[in-house]
PDB file of C-alpha atoms (C1' of nucleotides) in Angstrom:
ATOM      1  CA  MET A1454       0.000   0.000   0.000  1.00  0.00           C
ATOM      2  CA  HIS A1455       2.469   2.681  -0.924  1.00  0.00           C
ATOM      3  CA  ASP A1456       1.144   4.344  -3.940  1.00  0.00           C
ATOM      4  CA  PRO A1457       1.696   8.085  -4.038  1.00  0.00           C
ATOM      5  CA  VAL A1458      -1.876   8.886  -3.090  1.00  0.00           C
ATOM      6  CA  THR A1459      -1.687   6.788   0.083  1.00  0.00           C
ATOM      7  CA  LEU A1460       1.486   8.550   1.059  1.00  0.00           C
ATOM      8  CA  LEU A1461       0.051  11.986   0.407  1.00  0.00           C
ATOM      9  CA  ALA A1462      -3.130  11.151   2.286  1.00  0.00           C
ATOM     10  CA  ALA A1463      -1.081  10.097   5.286  1.00  0.00           C
ATOM     11  CA  LEU A1464       0.580  13.511   5.252  1.00  0.00           C
ATOM     12  CA  ALA A1465      -2.613  15.467   4.646  1.00  0.00           C
ATOM     13  CA  GLU A1466      -3.847  15.420   8.216  1.00  0.00           C
ATOM     14  CA  PRO A1467      -2.889  18.113  10.727  1.00  0.00           C
ATOM     15  CA  THR A1468      -2.163  15.871  13.696  1.00  0.00           C
ATOM     16  CA  ARG A1469      -0.128  13.431  11.649  1.00  0.00           C
ATOM     17  CA  LEU A1470       1.863  16.176   9.982  1.00  0.00           C
ATOM     18  CA  ALA A1471       2.517  17.780  13.356  1.00  0.00           C
ATOM     19  CA  ALA A1472       3.656  14.436  14.735  1.00  0.00           C
ATOM     20  CA  LEU A1473       6.088  14.074  11.868  1.00  0.00           C
ATOM     21  CA  ARG A1474       7.422  17.533  12.571  1.00  0.00           C
ATOM     22  CA  HIS A1475       8.286  16.408  16.070  1.00  0.00           C
ATOM     23  CA  LEU A1476       9.750  13.114  14.943  1.00  0.00           C
ATOM     24  CA  ASN A1477      11.832  15.093  12.500  1.00  0.00           C
ATOM     25  CA  ASP A1478      14.158  15.982  15.373  1.00  0.00           C
ATOM     26  CA  GLY A1479      15.632  12.548  14.794  1.00  0.00           C
ATOM     27  CA  ARG A1480      14.752  11.230  18.222  1.00  0.00           C
ATOM     28  CA  GLU A1481      12.221   8.718  19.401  1.00  0.00           C
ATOM     29  CA  HIS A1482       8.907   9.765  20.888  1.00  0.00           C
ATOM     30  CA  CYS A1483       6.331   7.676  22.669  1.00  0.00           C
ATOM     31  CA  VAL A1484       2.628   8.050  22.028  1.00  0.00           C
ATOM     32  CA  CYS A1485       2.078   9.639  25.420  1.00  0.00           C
ATOM     33  CA  GLU A1486       4.577  12.365  24.627  1.00  0.00           C
ATOM     34  CA  LEU A1487       3.099  13.169  21.218  1.00  0.00           C
ATOM     35  CA  MET A1488      -0.357  13.052  22.722  1.00  0.00           C
ATOM     36  CA  ALA A1489       0.628  15.708  25.244  1.00  0.00           C
ATOM     37  CA  LEU A1490       2.523  17.847  22.753  1.00  0.00           C
ATOM     38  CA  LEU A1491      -0.297  17.867  20.234  1.00  0.00           C
ATOM     39  CA  GLY A1492      -3.245  17.895  22.578  1.00  0.00           C
ATOM     40  CA  ALA A1493      -4.684  14.724  21.137  1.00  0.00           C
ATOM     41  CA  SER A1494      -6.580  11.995  22.917  1.00  0.00           C
ATOM     42  CA  GLN A1495      -4.928   8.645  23.452  1.00  0.00           C
ATOM     43  CA  SER A1496      -6.910   6.630  20.940  1.00  0.00           C
ATOM     44  CA  ARG A1497      -6.693   9.415  18.417  1.00  0.00           C
ATOM     45  CA  MET A1498      -2.924   9.635  18.689  1.00  0.00           C
ATOM     46  CA  SER A1499      -2.528   5.891  18.612  1.00  0.00           C
ATOM     47  CA  ARG A1500      -4.555   5.584  15.440  1.00  0.00           C
ATOM     48  CA  HIS A1501      -2.722   8.400  13.725  1.00  0.00           C
ATOM     49  CA  MET A1502       0.589   6.741  14.511  1.00  0.00           C
ATOM     50  CA  LEU A1503      -0.787   3.515  13.108  1.00  0.00           C
ATOM     51  CA  ALA A1504      -1.665   5.343   9.911  1.00  0.00           C
ATOM     52  CA  LEU A1505       1.834   6.757   9.643  1.00  0.00           C
ATOM     53  CA  ARG A1506       3.317   3.345  10.238  1.00  0.00           C
ATOM     54  CA  GLN A1507       1.119   1.718   7.613  1.00  0.00           C
ATOM     55  CA  ALA A1508       2.186   4.413   5.179  1.00  0.00           C
ATOM     56  CA  GLY A1509       5.794   3.464   5.858  1.00  0.00           C
ATOM     57  CA  LEU A1510       6.674   6.883   7.233  1.00  0.00           C
ATOM     58  CA  VAL A1511       7.545   5.824  10.767  1.00  0.00           C
ATOM     59  CA  VAL A1512       8.703   2.728  12.579  1.00  0.00           C
ATOM     60  CA  ASP A1513       7.947   1.759  16.145  1.00  0.00           C
ATOM     61  CA  ARG A1514       9.738  -0.136  18.857  1.00  0.00           C
ATOM     62  CA  ARG A1515       8.413  -1.607  22.044  1.00  0.00           C
ATOM     63  CA  ASP A1516      10.264  -0.361  25.109  1.00  0.00           C
ATOM     64  CA  ALA A1517       8.668  -1.597  28.309  1.00  0.00           C
ATOM     65  CA  GLN A1518       5.229   0.008  28.553  1.00  0.00           C
ATOM     66  CA  TRP A1519       6.086   2.456  25.866  1.00  0.00           C
ATOM     67  CA  VAL A1520       6.089   2.297  22.121  1.00  0.00           C
ATOM     68  CA  ARG A1521       8.752   4.562  20.706  1.00  0.00           C
ATOM     69  CA  TYR A1522       8.184   5.991  17.277  1.00  0.00           C
ATOM     70  CA  ARG A1523      10.750   7.488  14.972  1.00  0.00           C
ATOM     71  CA  LEU A1524      10.931   8.415  11.314  1.00  0.00           C
ATOM     72  CA  ASN A1525      11.456   5.377   9.155  1.00  0.00           C
ATOM     73  CA  PRO A1526      15.181   5.468   8.460  1.00  0.00           C
ATOM     74  CA  ALA A1527      14.689   3.280   5.387  1.00  0.00           C
ATOM     75  CA  MET A1528      12.319   5.427   3.375  1.00  0.00           C
ATOM     76  CA  PRO A1529      13.084   5.331  -0.353  1.00  0.00           C
ATOM     77  CA  ALA A1530      14.767   8.498  -1.551  1.00  0.00           C
ATOM     78  CA  PRO A1531      11.698   9.835  -3.396  1.00  0.00           C
ATOM     79  CA  VAL A1532       9.597   9.429  -0.282  1.00  0.00           C
ATOM     80  CA  GLN A1533      12.251  11.117   1.816  1.00  0.00           C
ATOM     81  CA  ARG A1534      12.190  14.051  -0.560  1.00  0.00           C
ATOM     82  CA  LEU A1535       8.424  14.248  -0.326  1.00  0.00           C
ATOM     83  CA  VAL A1536       8.450  14.190   3.466  1.00  0.00           C
ATOM     84  CA  ARG A1537      11.185  16.759   3.624  1.00  0.00           C
ATOM     85  CA  ALA A1538       9.321  19.013   1.205  1.00  0.00           C
ATOM     86  CA  ALA A1539       6.119  18.626   3.228  1.00  0.00           C
ATOM     87  CA  LEU A1540       7.836  19.463   6.495  1.00  0.00           C
ATOM     88  CA  GLU A1541       9.543  22.460   4.968  1.00  0.00           C
ATOM     89  CA  LEU A1542       6.301  24.058   3.887  1.00  0.00           C
ATOM     90  CA  PRO A1543       5.830  27.279   5.823  1.00  0.00           C
ATOM     91  CA  PRO A1544       2.677  27.269   7.973  1.00  0.00           C
ATOM     92  CA  HIS A1545       1.086  29.789   5.612  1.00  0.00           C
ATOM     93  CA  THR A1546       2.084  30.031   2.009  1.00  0.00           C
ATOM     94  CA  GLU A1547       0.514  33.256   0.890  1.00  0.00           C
ATOM     95  CA  SER A1548      -2.355  33.340  -1.545  1.00  0.00           C
ATOM     96  CA  LEU A1549      -1.494  32.890  -5.187  1.00  0.00           C
ATOM     97  CA  ALA A1550      -4.696  31.296  -6.372  1.00  0.00           C
ATOM     98  CA  ALA A1551      -6.526  32.908  -9.261  1.00  0.00           C
TER      99      ALA A1551
ATOM    100  CA  MET B1305      -6.114  28.873   2.373  1.00  0.00           C
ATOM    101  CA  HIS B1306      -2.681  27.510   1.670  1.00  0.00           C
ATOM    102  CA  ASP B1307      -1.619  25.764   4.755  1.00  0.00           C
ATOM    103  CA  PRO B1308       0.411  22.641   4.200  1.00  0.00           C
ATOM    104  CA  VAL B1309      -2.494  20.342   4.929  1.00  0.00           C
ATOM    105  CA  THR B1310      -4.659  21.969   2.265  1.00  0.00           C
ATOM    106  CA  LEU B1311      -1.907  21.564  -0.290  1.00  0.00           C
ATOM    107  CA  LEU B1312      -1.296  17.952   0.619  1.00  0.00           C
ATOM    108  CA  ALA B1313      -4.994  17.190   0.526  1.00  0.00           C
ATOM    109  CA  ALA B1314      -5.212  18.678  -2.951  1.00  0.00           C
ATOM    110  CA  LEU B1315      -2.469  16.289  -4.060  1.00  0.00           C
ATOM    111  CA  ALA B1316      -3.890  13.264  -2.267  1.00  0.00           C
ATOM    112  CA  GLU B1317      -6.497  12.395  -4.843  1.00  0.00           C
ATOM    113  CA  PRO B1318      -5.797  10.088  -7.783  1.00  0.00           C
ATOM    114  CA  THR B1319      -7.504  12.094 -10.508  1.00  0.00           C
ATOM    115  CA  ARG B1320      -5.997  15.373  -9.366  1.00  0.00           C
ATOM    116  CA  LEU B1321      -2.520  13.903  -9.108  1.00  0.00           C
ATOM    117  CA  ALA B1322      -2.880  12.369 -12.554  1.00  0.00           C
ATOM    118  CA  ALA B1323      -4.022  15.710 -13.942  1.00  0.00           C
ATOM    119  CA  LEU B1324      -0.950  17.367 -12.489  1.00  0.00           C
ATOM    120  CA  ARG B1325       1.222  14.722 -14.095  1.00  0.00           C
ATOM    121  CA  HIS B1326      -0.177  15.707 -17.453  1.00  0.00           C
ATOM    122  CA  LEU B1327       0.119  19.412 -16.775  1.00  0.00           C
ATOM    123  CA  ASN B1328       3.695  18.773 -15.791  1.00  0.00           C
ATOM    124  CA  ASP B1329       4.584  18.620 -19.472  1.00  0.00           C
ATOM    125  CA  GLY B1330       4.561  22.412 -19.276  1.00  0.00           C
ATOM    126  CA  ARG B1331       1.770  22.837 -21.771  1.00  0.00           C
ATOM    127  CA  GLU B1332      -1.812  23.924 -21.387  1.00  0.00           C
ATOM    128  CA  HIS B1333      -4.668  21.438 -21.300  1.00  0.00           C
ATOM    129  CA  CYS B1334      -8.381  22.039 -21.448  1.00  0.00           C
ATOM    130  CA  VAL B1335     -10.837  20.225 -19.230  1.00  0.00           C
ATOM    131  CA  CYS B1336     -12.158  18.194 -22.134  1.00  0.00           C
ATOM    132  CA  GLU B1337      -8.702  16.869 -22.859  1.00  0.00           C
ATOM    133  CA  LEU B1338      -7.958  15.894 -19.260  1.00  0.00           C
ATOM    134  CA  MET B1339     -11.411  14.384 -19.004  1.00  0.00           C
ATOM    135  CA  ALA B1340     -10.683  12.121 -21.951  1.00  0.00           C
ATOM    136  CA  LEU B1341      -7.163  11.265 -20.847  1.00  0.00           C
ATOM    137  CA  LEU B1342      -8.205  10.349 -17.341  1.00  0.00           C
ATOM    138  CA  GLY B1343     -11.581   8.823 -18.044  1.00  0.00           C
ATOM    139  CA  ALA B1344     -13.373  11.258 -15.774  1.00  0.00           C
ATOM    140  CA  SER B1345     -16.823  12.731 -16.195  1.00  0.00           C
ATOM    141  CA  GLN B1346     -17.159  16.380 -17.079  1.00  0.00           C
ATOM    142  CA  SER B1347     -18.404  17.638 -13.730  1.00  0.00           C
ATOM    143  CA  ARG B1348     -15.905  15.500 -11.902  1.00  0.00           C
ATOM    144  CA  MET B1349     -12.986  16.848 -13.898  1.00  0.00           C
ATOM    145  CA  SER B1350     -14.203  20.409 -13.626  1.00  0.00           C
ATOM    146  CA  ARG B1351     -14.491  20.185  -9.880  1.00  0.00           C
ATOM    147  CA  HIS B1352     -11.077  18.599  -9.475  1.00  0.00           C
ATOM    148  CA  MET B1353      -9.536  21.381 -11.499  1.00  0.00           C
ATOM    149  CA  LEU B1354     -11.320  23.882  -9.307  1.00  0.00           C
ATOM    150  CA  ALA B1355      -9.776  22.219  -6.267  1.00  0.00           C
ATOM    151  CA  LEU B1356      -6.304  22.425  -7.793  1.00  0.00           C
ATOM    152  CA  ARG B1357      -6.846  26.060  -8.623  1.00  0.00           C
ATOM    153  CA  GLN B1358      -8.047  26.892  -5.137  1.00  0.00           C
ATOM    154  CA  ALA B1359      -4.962  25.190  -3.765  1.00  0.00           C
ATOM    155  CA  GLY B1360      -2.845  27.473  -5.931  1.00  0.00           C
ATOM    156  CA  LEU B1361      -1.354  24.610  -7.912  1.00  0.00           C
ATOM    157  CA  VAL B1362      -2.741  25.538 -11.320  1.00  0.00           C
ATOM    158  CA  VAL B1363      -3.967  28.601 -13.132  1.00  0.00           C
ATOM    159  CA  ASP B1364      -6.581  28.770 -15.826  1.00  0.00           C
ATOM    160  CA  ARG B1365      -7.234  30.916 -18.854  1.00  0.00           C
ATOM    161  CA  ARG B1366     -10.336  31.347 -20.965  1.00  0.00           C
ATOM    162  CA  ASP B1367      -9.730  30.630 -24.640  1.00  0.00           C
ATOM    163  CA  ALA B1368     -12.954  30.712 -26.645  1.00  0.00           C
ATOM    164  CA  GLN B1369     -15.089  27.804 -25.431  1.00  0.00           C
ATOM    165  CA  TRP B1370     -12.196  26.257 -23.661  1.00  0.00           C
ATOM    166  CA  VAL B1371     -10.565  26.830 -20.333  1.00  0.00           C
ATOM    167  CA  ARG B1372      -6.871  26.060 -20.513  1.00  0.00           C
ATOM    168  CA  TYR B1373      -5.168  24.932 -17.369  1.00  0.00           C
ATOM    169  CA  ARG B1374      -1.466  24.904 -16.657  1.00  0.00           C
ATOM    170  CA  LEU B1375       0.741  24.544 -13.616  1.00  0.00           C
ATOM    171  CA  ASN B1376       0.876  27.759 -11.636  1.00  0.00           C
ATOM    172  CA  PRO B1377       4.158  29.294 -12.755  1.00  0.00           C
ATOM    173  CA  ALA B1378       4.272  31.403  -9.577  1.00  0.00           C
ATOM    174  CA  MET B1379       4.232  28.713  -6.927  1.00  0.00           C
ATOM    175  CA  PRO B1380       6.500  29.523  -3.995  1.00  0.00           C
ATOM    176  CA  ALA B1381       9.693  27.484  -4.037  1.00  0.00           C
ATOM    177  CA  PRO B1382       8.703  25.198  -1.139  1.00  0.00           C
ATOM    178  CA  VAL B1383       5.442  24.349  -2.880  1.00  0.00           C
ATOM    179  CA  GLN B1384       7.269  23.707  -6.123  1.00  0.00           C
ATOM    180  CA  ARG B1385       9.540  21.294  -4.312  1.00  0.00           C
ATOM    181  CA  LEU B1386       6.556  19.521  -2.822  1.00  0.00           C
ATOM    182  CA  VAL B1387       4.817  19.163  -6.157  1.00  0.00           C
ATOM    183  CA  ARG B1388       7.970  17.976  -7.837  1.00  0.00           C
ATOM    184  CA  ALA B1389       8.541  15.419  -5.091  1.00  0.00           C
ATOM    185  CA  ALA B1390       4.952  14.219  -5.355  1.00  0.00           C
ATOM    186  CA  LEU B1391       5.144  13.825  -9.117  1.00  0.00           C
ATOM    187  CA  GLU B1392       8.436  11.997  -8.884  1.00  0.00           C
ATOM    188  CA  LEU B1393       7.049   9.323  -6.612  1.00  0.00           C
ATOM    189  CA  PRO B1394       7.127   6.026  -8.461  1.00  0.00           C
ATOM    190  CA  PRO B1395       3.667   4.506  -8.926  1.00  0.00           C
ATOM    191  CA  HIS B1396       4.536   1.825  -6.391  1.00  0.00           C
ATOM    192  CA  THR B1397       7.084   2.394  -3.703  1.00  0.00           C
ATOM    193  CA  GLU B1398       7.718  -1.058  -2.330  1.00  0.00           C
ATOM    194  CA  SER B1399       6.641  -2.071   1.127  1.00  0.00           C
ATOM    195  CA  LEU B1400       8.799  -0.921   4.004  1.00  0.00           C
ATOM    196  CA  ALA B1401       6.153  -0.668   6.665  1.00  0.00           C
ATOM    197  CA  ALA B1402       6.683  -2.596   9.849  1.00  0.00           C
TER     198      ALA B1402
ATOM    199  C1'  DA C 297     -30.999  34.508 -33.389  1.00  0.00           C
ATOM    200  C1'  DC C 298     -30.083  29.606 -32.977  1.00  0.00           C
ATOM    201  C1'  DG C 299     -27.764  25.383 -32.115  1.00  0.00           C
ATOM    202  C1'  DA C 300     -23.657  23.115 -30.665  1.00  0.00           C
ATOM    203  C1'  DT C 301     -19.609  22.598 -27.695  1.00  0.00           C
ATOM    204  C1'  DA C 302     -17.073  23.469 -23.334  1.00  0.00           C
ATOM    205  C1'  DA C 303     -17.281  24.306 -18.668  1.00  0.00           C
ATOM    206  C1'  DA C 304     -19.366  25.395 -14.192  1.00  0.00           C
ATOM    207  C1'  DT C 305     -22.628  24.523 -10.619  1.00  0.00           C
ATOM    208  C1'  DG C 306     -26.920  23.267  -7.687  1.00  0.00           C
ATOM    209  C1'  DC C 307     -28.404  19.273  -5.473  1.00  0.00           C
ATOM    210  C1'  DG C 308     -28.906  14.824  -3.441  1.00  0.00           C
ATOM    211  C1'  DT C 309     -26.412  10.537  -2.260  1.00  0.00           C
ATOM    212  C1'  DC C 310     -22.957   7.731  -0.436  1.00  0.00           C
ATOM    213  C1'  DT C 311     -18.651   6.343   1.553  1.00  0.00           C
ATOM    214  C1'  DG C 312     -14.176   6.918   3.922  1.00  0.00           C
ATOM    215  C1'  DG C 313     -11.985   8.733   7.532  1.00  0.00           C
ATOM    216  C1'  DG C 314     -11.640  10.984  11.972  1.00  0.00           C
ATOM    217  C1'  DC C 315     -13.505  11.114  16.540  1.00  0.00           C
ATOM    218  C1'  DG C 316     -14.865   9.654  21.450  1.00  0.00           C
ATOM    219  C1'  DC C 317     -15.996   6.140  24.627  1.00  0.00           C
ATOM    220  C1'  DA C 318     -15.272   1.954  26.503  1.00  0.00           C
ATOM    221  C1'  DT C 319     -12.639  -2.193  26.720  1.00  0.00           C
ATOM    222  C1'  DA C 320      -8.800  -5.183  25.818  1.00  0.00           C
ATOM    223  C1'  DT C 321      -3.847  -5.899  25.791  1.00  0.00           C
ATOM    224  C1'  DT C 322       0.930  -5.478  27.205  1.00  0.00           C
ATOM    225  C1'  DC C 323       4.290  -4.757  30.420  1.00  0.00           C
ATOM    226  C1'  DG C 324       6.652  -3.264  34.815  1.00  0.00           C
ATOM    227  C1'  DA C 325       6.554  -2.954  39.735  1.00  0.00           C
ATOM    228  C1'  DA C 326       5.010  -4.307  44.148  1.00  0.00           C
TER     229       DA C 326
ATOM    230  C1'  DT D1478      -1.093 -12.202  41.169  1.00  0.00           C
ATOM    231  C1'  DT D1479      -2.683  -7.824  41.373  1.00  0.00           C
ATOM    232  C1'  DC D1480      -2.375  -3.064  40.219  1.00  0.00           C
ATOM    233  C1'  DG D1481      -1.356   0.791  37.380  1.00  0.00           C
ATOM    234  C1'  DA D1482       0.567   2.978  33.215  1.00  0.00           C
ATOM    235  C1'  DA D1483       0.932   2.955  28.172  1.00  0.00           C
ATOM    236  C1'  DT D1484      -1.031   1.494  24.026  1.00  0.00           C
ATOM    237  C1'  DA D1485      -4.233  -0.774  20.888  1.00  0.00           C
ATOM    238  C1'  DT D1486      -8.795  -1.689  19.253  1.00  0.00           C
ATOM    239  C1'  DG D1487     -14.041  -2.623  18.733  1.00  0.00           C
ATOM    240  C1'  DC D1488     -17.944   0.135  17.991  1.00  0.00           C
ATOM    241  C1'  DG D1489     -20.949   3.716  16.677  1.00  0.00           C
ATOM    242  C1'  DC D1490     -21.473   8.564  15.193  1.00  0.00           C
ATOM    243  C1'  DC D1491     -20.728  12.281  12.215  1.00  0.00           C
ATOM    244  C1'  DC D1492     -19.115  15.018   8.480  1.00  0.00           C
ATOM    245  C1'  DA D1493     -16.118  16.415   4.584  1.00  0.00           C
ATOM    246  C1'  DG D1494     -15.555  15.346   0.150  1.00  0.00           C
ATOM    247  C1'  DA D1495     -16.229  12.732  -4.096  1.00  0.00           C
ATOM    248  C1'  DC D1496     -19.718  11.367  -7.328  1.00  0.00           C
ATOM    249  C1'  DG D1497     -23.660  11.550 -10.941  1.00  0.00           C
ATOM    250  C1'  DC D1498     -27.427  13.861 -12.933  1.00  0.00           C
ATOM    251  C1'  DA D1499     -29.460  17.794 -14.561  1.00  0.00           C
ATOM    252  C1'  DT D1500     -29.247  22.594 -15.488  1.00  0.00           C
ATOM    253  C1'  DT D1501     -26.997  26.930 -16.314  1.00  0.00           C
ATOM    254  C1'  DT D1502     -23.494  29.843 -18.308  1.00  0.00           C
ATOM    255  C1'  DA D1503     -20.090  31.167 -21.772  1.00  0.00           C
ATOM    256  C1'  DT D1504     -18.638  31.269 -26.364  1.00  0.00           C
ATOM    257  C1'  DC D1505     -18.275  29.984 -31.166  1.00  0.00           C
ATOM    258  C1'  DG D1506     -20.060  29.075 -35.891  1.00  0.00           C
ATOM    259  C1'  DT D1507     -23.835  29.470 -39.060  1.00  0.00           C
TER     260       DT D1507
END
DNA sequence: ACGATAAATGCGTCTGGGCGCATATTCGAA
DNA sequence: TTCGAATATGCGCCCAGACGCATTTATCGT
């Protein structure tokens, strides 16, 4: 399930994109931490992380009670470029639409 | 309305992404042409092009009965990079998900 | 003015995805 | 083995968005 549309859909959700921004620091983050940072409920955060994992954007690791997520270090180069481009978008690109 | 999520959502739709692939040849295309190429109904194609325009990804131009669409030549650099990255995604990135 | 072609749009329908709530599961510590 | 913390998941609700059909609008050729 890694066609371009699936990938883009995984990115096109505010909470998921925000989570990726945090994970982009290169470190691991547990669900509870992301939950707190983003003001999301537990089940909501858990499901969003599942979506990111299924899209191949993050990997997880059990560590005692916690599940640590980090960016998938093995993303294909084109996907890496997409993620980087998405994370580098300024919060508000000014209006250019006709 | 050009927050990152809006842009990504505009890209995360098969017909719209396919339309952008065609427009990526640098030329103009009317709705009727894209409709035929992509096997989409008229209203469907028209509405997808509206969505792309509202996202600032394309611009349109009246030319007699036709409306010619082309990639927005004035996209901010970060958006350009995103679009390029999206269009360069291979149709099937192989499975890396955990 | 009329008919044909291209495109946009009003409207109703339907489905996917996001949400909360409750419950199950997993694991450490006591 | 029992408790509590962290996470996952079953279930139902709701809504944004994608669709088709029909109609309207814009523009050309005759």
